Each structure stands twice: as C-alpha cells, then as structure tokens.
C-alpha cells in the first residue's frame, strides 16, 4: 500500500463524494480541471493526489470514473466492511449509531454498550444496547475487532483498557483525550472541538469584516 500524507488522506473522501455524484449523473470520465473547479483545493494538490491513485488519465477525456472510484475505495479500505461495536450510547453515540454513511463507507456498527440502566436493553437505530460487562464475551463470539468510544473523557481510558483486553485492535476515540494503548493497537483520537475552533475563528473574522 502507498504511504500517503494525512492531508491527502483527508481529501480523498471529498473526491469520492464528487466522483460518485458525477457517476450517478451518467458521466463516465472526469477531467482534472472539472474537479479543480468543484473543489476548494489548490490545483497542484488535486493533480498530485490523482497521480498517487495510480490511474492513468486519457488525453482529452480525463480519468475513468469507475476506475478512480475503485482506486480510492481500495486505498481507504472502503471496498470491504469492518464490523464495529460502539461504547457509550449517549447523545453522540446514539447519533453515530444512526449514521448510515459509515456503513456505506465500510464501517458497520452492529451493537452498542453502556452502563446506564436506562439505555441497557434498549434498541437505538436498530442496534441493541448491551451492558459493558458483556463486551468481552461478544467480542470473542462475534469476532469484532473495531470499536468506537463515545464515553465521557473521565471513563475513556478505562474503557480503552477493557477493549484492548477483549481483543479489539482498532479504536476510533471521540472522548476528547488521548488514549494510551499498546503499539499494535490502532487508535485514532477524534477531536470535534478542533473543527469547532476553526469554524469559530472563521466566524469571528467574518463578523469583524462585516462590522
């Protein structure tokens, strides 16, 4: 597998969304110029990103949409499906349980876990919520290797330890703290506040410009 820089990886889903839309509209090819016109990316970045996908373009026609979509999905691993458990069925966890694009992009949440009696035993967006004490048993029985953590930060490390002990080797962490896991465990720490911070600064600058 090619090793791509993180900014490039973050741009790939944006390309994929546009490419699939064009395919749905009946197009078979896409030019670099048309992609540049649709995106807020520098032209040189778009050209470099497309070259890295290893799909040759055709003169005067551009790139074959089907081949380019397949190349991006293969790189991202979205051409196959990983089943996942979600721990923390509160407001954020409940929203993620119902987020259909995850499954479309290769991540299928099949159950949730919590310790709140008002949530345990319920069904949220078609997913059964189990007590956290059942996690190890279900990981072993169902062979799940991926988990999403949406618990309060105070409980996140304890939950991570439970997940690792149960055999989980991929953790997507939304708890706002950096989790400590063994080097062989893949852990991505998601910080929604970072996006909010960028948005807030842009909003503030816009207000200053308008005032």
Tab-separated table of C-alpha atoms in Angstrom:
chain	number	residue	atom	x	y	z
A	1	UNK	CA	0.000	0.000	0.000
A	2	UNK	CA	1.204	3.516	-0.820
A	3	UNK	CA	2.031	5.687	2.202
A	4	UNK	CA	0.158	8.970	1.782
A	5	UNK	CA	0.396	12.088	3.902
A	6	UNK	CA	-2.504	12.715	6.290
A	7	UNK	CA	-3.775	15.838	4.439
A	8	UNK	CA	-4.003	13.764	1.243
A	9	UNK	CA	-5.939	11.017	3.012
A	10	UNK	CA	-8.353	13.610	4.421
A	11	UNK	CA	-9.030	14.926	0.905
A	12	UNK	CA	-9.859	11.525	-0.599
A	13	UNK	CA	-13.443	11.289	0.771
A	14	UNK	CA	-14.203	14.681	-0.793
A	15	UNK	CA	-13.012	13.449	-4.178
A	16	UNK	CA	-15.007	10.263	-3.730
A	17	UNK	CA	-18.229	12.132	-2.969
A	18	UNK	CA	-17.900	14.233	-6.125
A	19	UNK	CA	-16.868	11.297	-8.303
A	20	UNK	CA	-19.841	9.199	-7.185
A	21	UNK	CA	-22.198	12.095	-7.808
A	22	UNK	CA	-20.836	12.501	-11.330
A	23	UNK	CA	-21.199	8.764	-11.912
A	24	UNK	CA	-24.827	8.899	-10.720
A	25	UNK	CA	-25.402	11.721	-13.206
A	26	UNK	CA	-24.301	9.429	-16.027
A	27	UNK	CA	-20.736	10.623	-16.580
A	28	UNK	CA	-18.032	8.094	-17.433
A	29	UNK	CA	-14.957	10.344	-17.299
A	30	UNK	CA	-13.825	13.338	-15.273
A	31	UNK	CA	-11.116	15.858	-16.080
A	32	UNK	CA	-8.678	17.328	-13.592
A	33	UNK	CA	-9.950	20.791	-14.498
A	34	UNK	CA	-13.557	19.928	-13.674
A	35	UNK	CA	-12.507	18.534	-10.284
A	36	UNK	CA	-10.466	21.647	-9.539
A	37	UNK	CA	-13.491	23.811	-10.368
A	38	UNK	CA	-15.629	21.849	-7.879
A	39	UNK	CA	-13.137	21.919	-5.030
A	40	UNK	CA	-11.586	24.482	-2.745
A	41	UNK	CA	-8.191	22.796	-3.149
A	42	UNK	CA	-5.095	24.136	-4.878
A	43	UNK	CA	-4.818	22.801	-8.464
A	44	UNK	CA	-1.359	21.348	-7.827
A	45	UNK	CA	-2.720	19.316	-4.885
A	46	UNK	CA	-5.544	17.855	-6.963
A	47	UNK	CA	-3.145	16.842	-9.738
A	48	UNK	CA	-0.712	15.238	-7.283
A	49	UNK	CA	-3.498	13.402	-5.447
A	50	UNK	CA	-4.855	11.911	-8.668
A	51	UNK	CA	-1.401	10.761	-9.771
A	52	UNK	CA	-0.934	8.996	-6.424
A	53	UNK	CA	-4.028	6.885	-7.105
A	54	UNK	CA	-2.133	5.229	-9.950
A	55	UNK	CA	-4.931	5.550	-12.507
A	56	UNK	CA	-3.735	6.891	-15.879
A	57	UNK	CA	-5.818	9.596	-17.497
A	58	UNK	CA	-6.812	9.554	-21.160
A	59	UNK	CA	-5.995	12.530	-23.419
A	60	UNK	CA	-8.996	14.854	-23.924
A	61	UNK	CA	-11.183	12.568	-21.792
A	62	UNK	CA	-9.663	12.598	-18.321
A	63	UNK	CA	-9.939	9.825	-15.773
A	64	UNK	CA	-12.332	6.885	-15.932
A	65	UNK	CA	-14.757	7.492	-13.053
A	66	UNK	CA	-15.260	3.808	-12.310
A	67	UNK	CA	-11.511	3.129	-12.076
A	68	UNK	CA	-10.804	6.234	-9.996
A	69	UNK	CA	-13.630	5.491	-7.547
A	70	UNK	CA	-12.405	1.916	-7.191
A	71	UNK	CA	-8.812	3.050	-6.594
A	72	UNK	CA	-9.820	5.486	-3.828
A	73	UNK	CA	-12.149	2.981	-2.147
A	74	UNK	CA	-9.450	0.300	-2.269
A	75	UNK	CA	-6.906	2.625	-0.682
A	76	UNK	CA	-9.288	3.715	2.086
A	77	UNK	CA	-10.426	0.145	2.683
A	78	UNK	CA	-13.997	1.152	1.908
A	79	UNK	CA	-14.374	-1.676	-0.591
A	80	UNK	CA	-14.880	-4.073	2.331
A	81	UNK	CA	-16.836	-3.850	5.573
A	82	UNK	CA	-15.494	-3.900	9.130
A	83	UNK	CA	-17.990	-4.639	11.883
A	84	UNK	CA	-17.682	-2.468	14.976
A	85	UNK	CA	-19.008	-2.059	18.494
A	86	UNK	CA	-19.793	1.366	19.967
A	87	UNK	CA	-19.233	2.088	23.658
A	88	UNK	CA	-21.203	4.995	25.101
A	89	UNK	CA	-24.795	5.279	23.897
A	90	UNK	CA	-25.374	8.880	24.971
A	91	UNK	CA	-26.198	11.777	22.655
A	92	UNK	CA	-23.131	11.475	20.409
A	93	UNK	CA	-23.076	7.688	20.499
A	94	UNK	CA	-26.764	7.489	19.598
A	95	UNK	CA	-26.218	9.817	16.654
A	96	UNK	CA	-23.330	7.696	15.364
A	97	UNK	CA	-25.399	4.531	15.724
A	98	UNK	CA	-27.807	6.018	13.191
A	99	UNK	CA	-25.198	7.458	10.821
A	100	UNK	CA	-25.804	5.478	7.615
A	101	UNK	CA	-22.777	6.775	5.636
A	102	UNK	CA	-20.491	4.793	7.966
A	103	UNK	CA	-21.849	1.534	6.611
A	104	UNK	CA	-21.732	2.829	3.050
A	105	UNK	CA	-18.032	3.539	3.631
A	106	UNK	CA	-17.027	0.221	5.132
A	107	UNK	CA	-17.825	0.532	8.854
A	108	UNK	CA	-20.881	-1.316	10.161
A	109	UNK	CA	-21.797	-0.690	13.797
A	110	UNK	CA	-23.611	-3.826	14.920
A	111	UNK	CA	-24.205	-3.114	18.630
A	112	UNK	CA	-23.740	-0.565	21.381
A	113	UNK	CA	-22.608	-0.812	25.013
A	114	UNK	CA	-23.318	1.305	28.071
A	115	UNK	CA	-23.634	1.066	31.855
A	116	UNK	CA	-26.674	3.334	32.228
A	117	UNK	CA	-29.681	1.137	33.176
A	118	UNK	CA	-31.981	3.417	31.165
A	119	UNK	CA	-30.048	2.560	27.981
A	120	UNK	CA	-29.034	-1.057	28.519
A	121	UNK	CA	-31.519	-3.397	26.851
A	122	UNK	CA	-32.915	-0.731	24.541
A	123	UNK	CA	-32.538	-0.526	20.774
A	124	UNK	CA	-31.173	2.636	19.138
A	125	UNK	CA	-31.415	2.986	15.364
A	126	UNK	CA	-31.843	-0.769	15.102
A	127	UNK	CA	-28.806	-1.577	17.270
A	128	UNK	CA	-29.187	-3.405	20.591
A	129	UNK	CA	-27.512	-1.780	23.596
A	130	UNK	CA	-25.758	-4.243	25.920
A	131	UNK	CA	-24.181	-3.738	29.329
A	132	UNK	CA	-20.453	-3.081	29.102
A	133	UNK	CA	-19.819	-6.246	31.121
A	134	UNK	CA	-20.968	-8.268	28.081
A	135	UNK	CA	-18.386	-6.740	25.750
A	136	UNK	CA	-15.574	-9.269	26.145
A	137	UNK	CA	-17.943	-12.197	25.626
A	138	UNK	CA	-19.480	-10.674	22.482
A	139	UNK	CA	-16.112	-9.663	21.009
A	140	UNK	CA	-14.989	-13.276	21.293
A	141	UNK	CA	-18.250	-14.717	19.985
A	142	UNK	CA	-18.680	-12.326	17.038
A	143	UNK	CA	-15.045	-11.723	16.133
A	144	UNK	CA	-15.378	-7.938	16.171
A	145	UNK	CA	-12.020	-6.131	16.124
A	146	UNK	CA	-13.041	-2.465	15.862
A	147	UNK	CA	-14.667	-0.185	18.450
A	148	UNK	CA	-15.876	3.400	18.653
A	149	UNK	CA	-15.540	5.159	22.011
A	150	UNK	CA	-18.058	7.914	22.808
A	151	UNK	CA	-17.984	7.886	26.604
A	152	UNK	CA	-17.149	10.921	28.795
A	153	UNK	CA	-13.414	11.556	28.957
A	154	UNK	CA	-13.250	10.535	32.610
A	155	UNK	CA	-14.178	6.954	31.675
A	156	UNK	CA	-12.396	6.723	28.338
A	157	UNK	CA	-9.078	5.188	29.401
A	158	UNK	CA	-10.797	2.516	31.488
A	159	UNK	CA	-12.998	1.661	28.502
A	160	UNK	CA	-9.954	1.534	26.228
A	161	UNK	CA	-8.251	-0.898	28.610
A	162	UNK	CA	-11.347	-3.123	28.549
A	163	UNK	CA	-11.446	-3.026	24.747
A	164	UNK	CA	-7.775	-3.950	24.383
A	165	UNK	CA	-8.106	-6.778	26.899
A	166	UNK	CA	-11.137	-8.065	24.973
A	167	UNK	CA	-9.121	-8.283	21.753
A	168	UNK	CA	-10.079	-5.055	19.986
A	169	UNK	CA	-7.209	-3.763	17.833
A	170	UNK	CA	-8.814	-0.703	16.229
A	171	UNK	CA	-10.268	2.170	18.307
A	172	UNK	CA	-11.907	5.340	16.994
A	173	UNK	CA	-11.919	7.619	20.022
A	174	UNK	CA	-14.317	10.575	20.409
A	175	UNK	CA	-13.718	11.109	24.131
A	176	UNK	CA	-11.564	14.267	23.820
A	177	UNK	CA	-8.485	12.746	25.494
A	178	UNK	CA	-5.546	10.848	24.040
A	179	UNK	CA	-5.851	7.193	24.928
A	180	UNK	CA	-2.889	5.069	25.954
A	181	UNK	CA	-2.922	1.777	24.066
A	182	UNK	CA	-0.293	-0.822	23.094
A	183	UNK	CA	1.666	-0.019	19.905
A	184	UNK	CA	-0.039	-2.826	17.985
A	185	UNK	CA	-3.478	-1.263	18.572
A	186	UNK	CA	-4.605	1.328	16.028
A	187	UNK	CA	-6.168	4.292	17.835
A	188	UNK	CA	-7.407	7.448	16.139
A	189	UNK	CA	-8.289	10.260	18.534
A	190	UNK	CA	-11.046	12.432	17.079
A	191	UNK	CA	-11.440	15.944	18.477
A	192	UNK	CA	-14.671	17.604	17.358
A	193	UNK	CA	-13.685	20.759	19.214
A	194	UNK	CA	-10.828	21.298	16.743
A	195	UNK	CA	-13.322	21.658	13.912
A	196	UNK	CA	-15.487	23.924	16.056
A	197	UNK	CA	-12.434	26.071	16.868
A	198	UNK	CA	-11.625	26.577	13.178
A	199	UNK	CA	-15.271	27.402	12.437
A	200	UNK	CA	-15.460	29.847	15.368
A	201	UNK	CA	-12.337	31.734	14.274
A	202	UNK	CA	-13.635	31.999	10.695
A	203	UNK	CA	-16.997	33.187	12.013
A	204	UNK	CA	-15.327	35.801	14.187
A	205	UNK	CA	-13.235	37.096	11.286
A	206	UNK	CA	-16.351	37.299	9.130
A	207	UNK	CA	-18.148	39.336	11.803
A	208	UNK	CA	-15.180	41.702	12.061
A	209	UNK	CA	-15.185	42.136	8.286
A	210	UNK	CA	-18.913	42.907	8.221
A	211	UNK	CA	-18.859	45.302	11.179
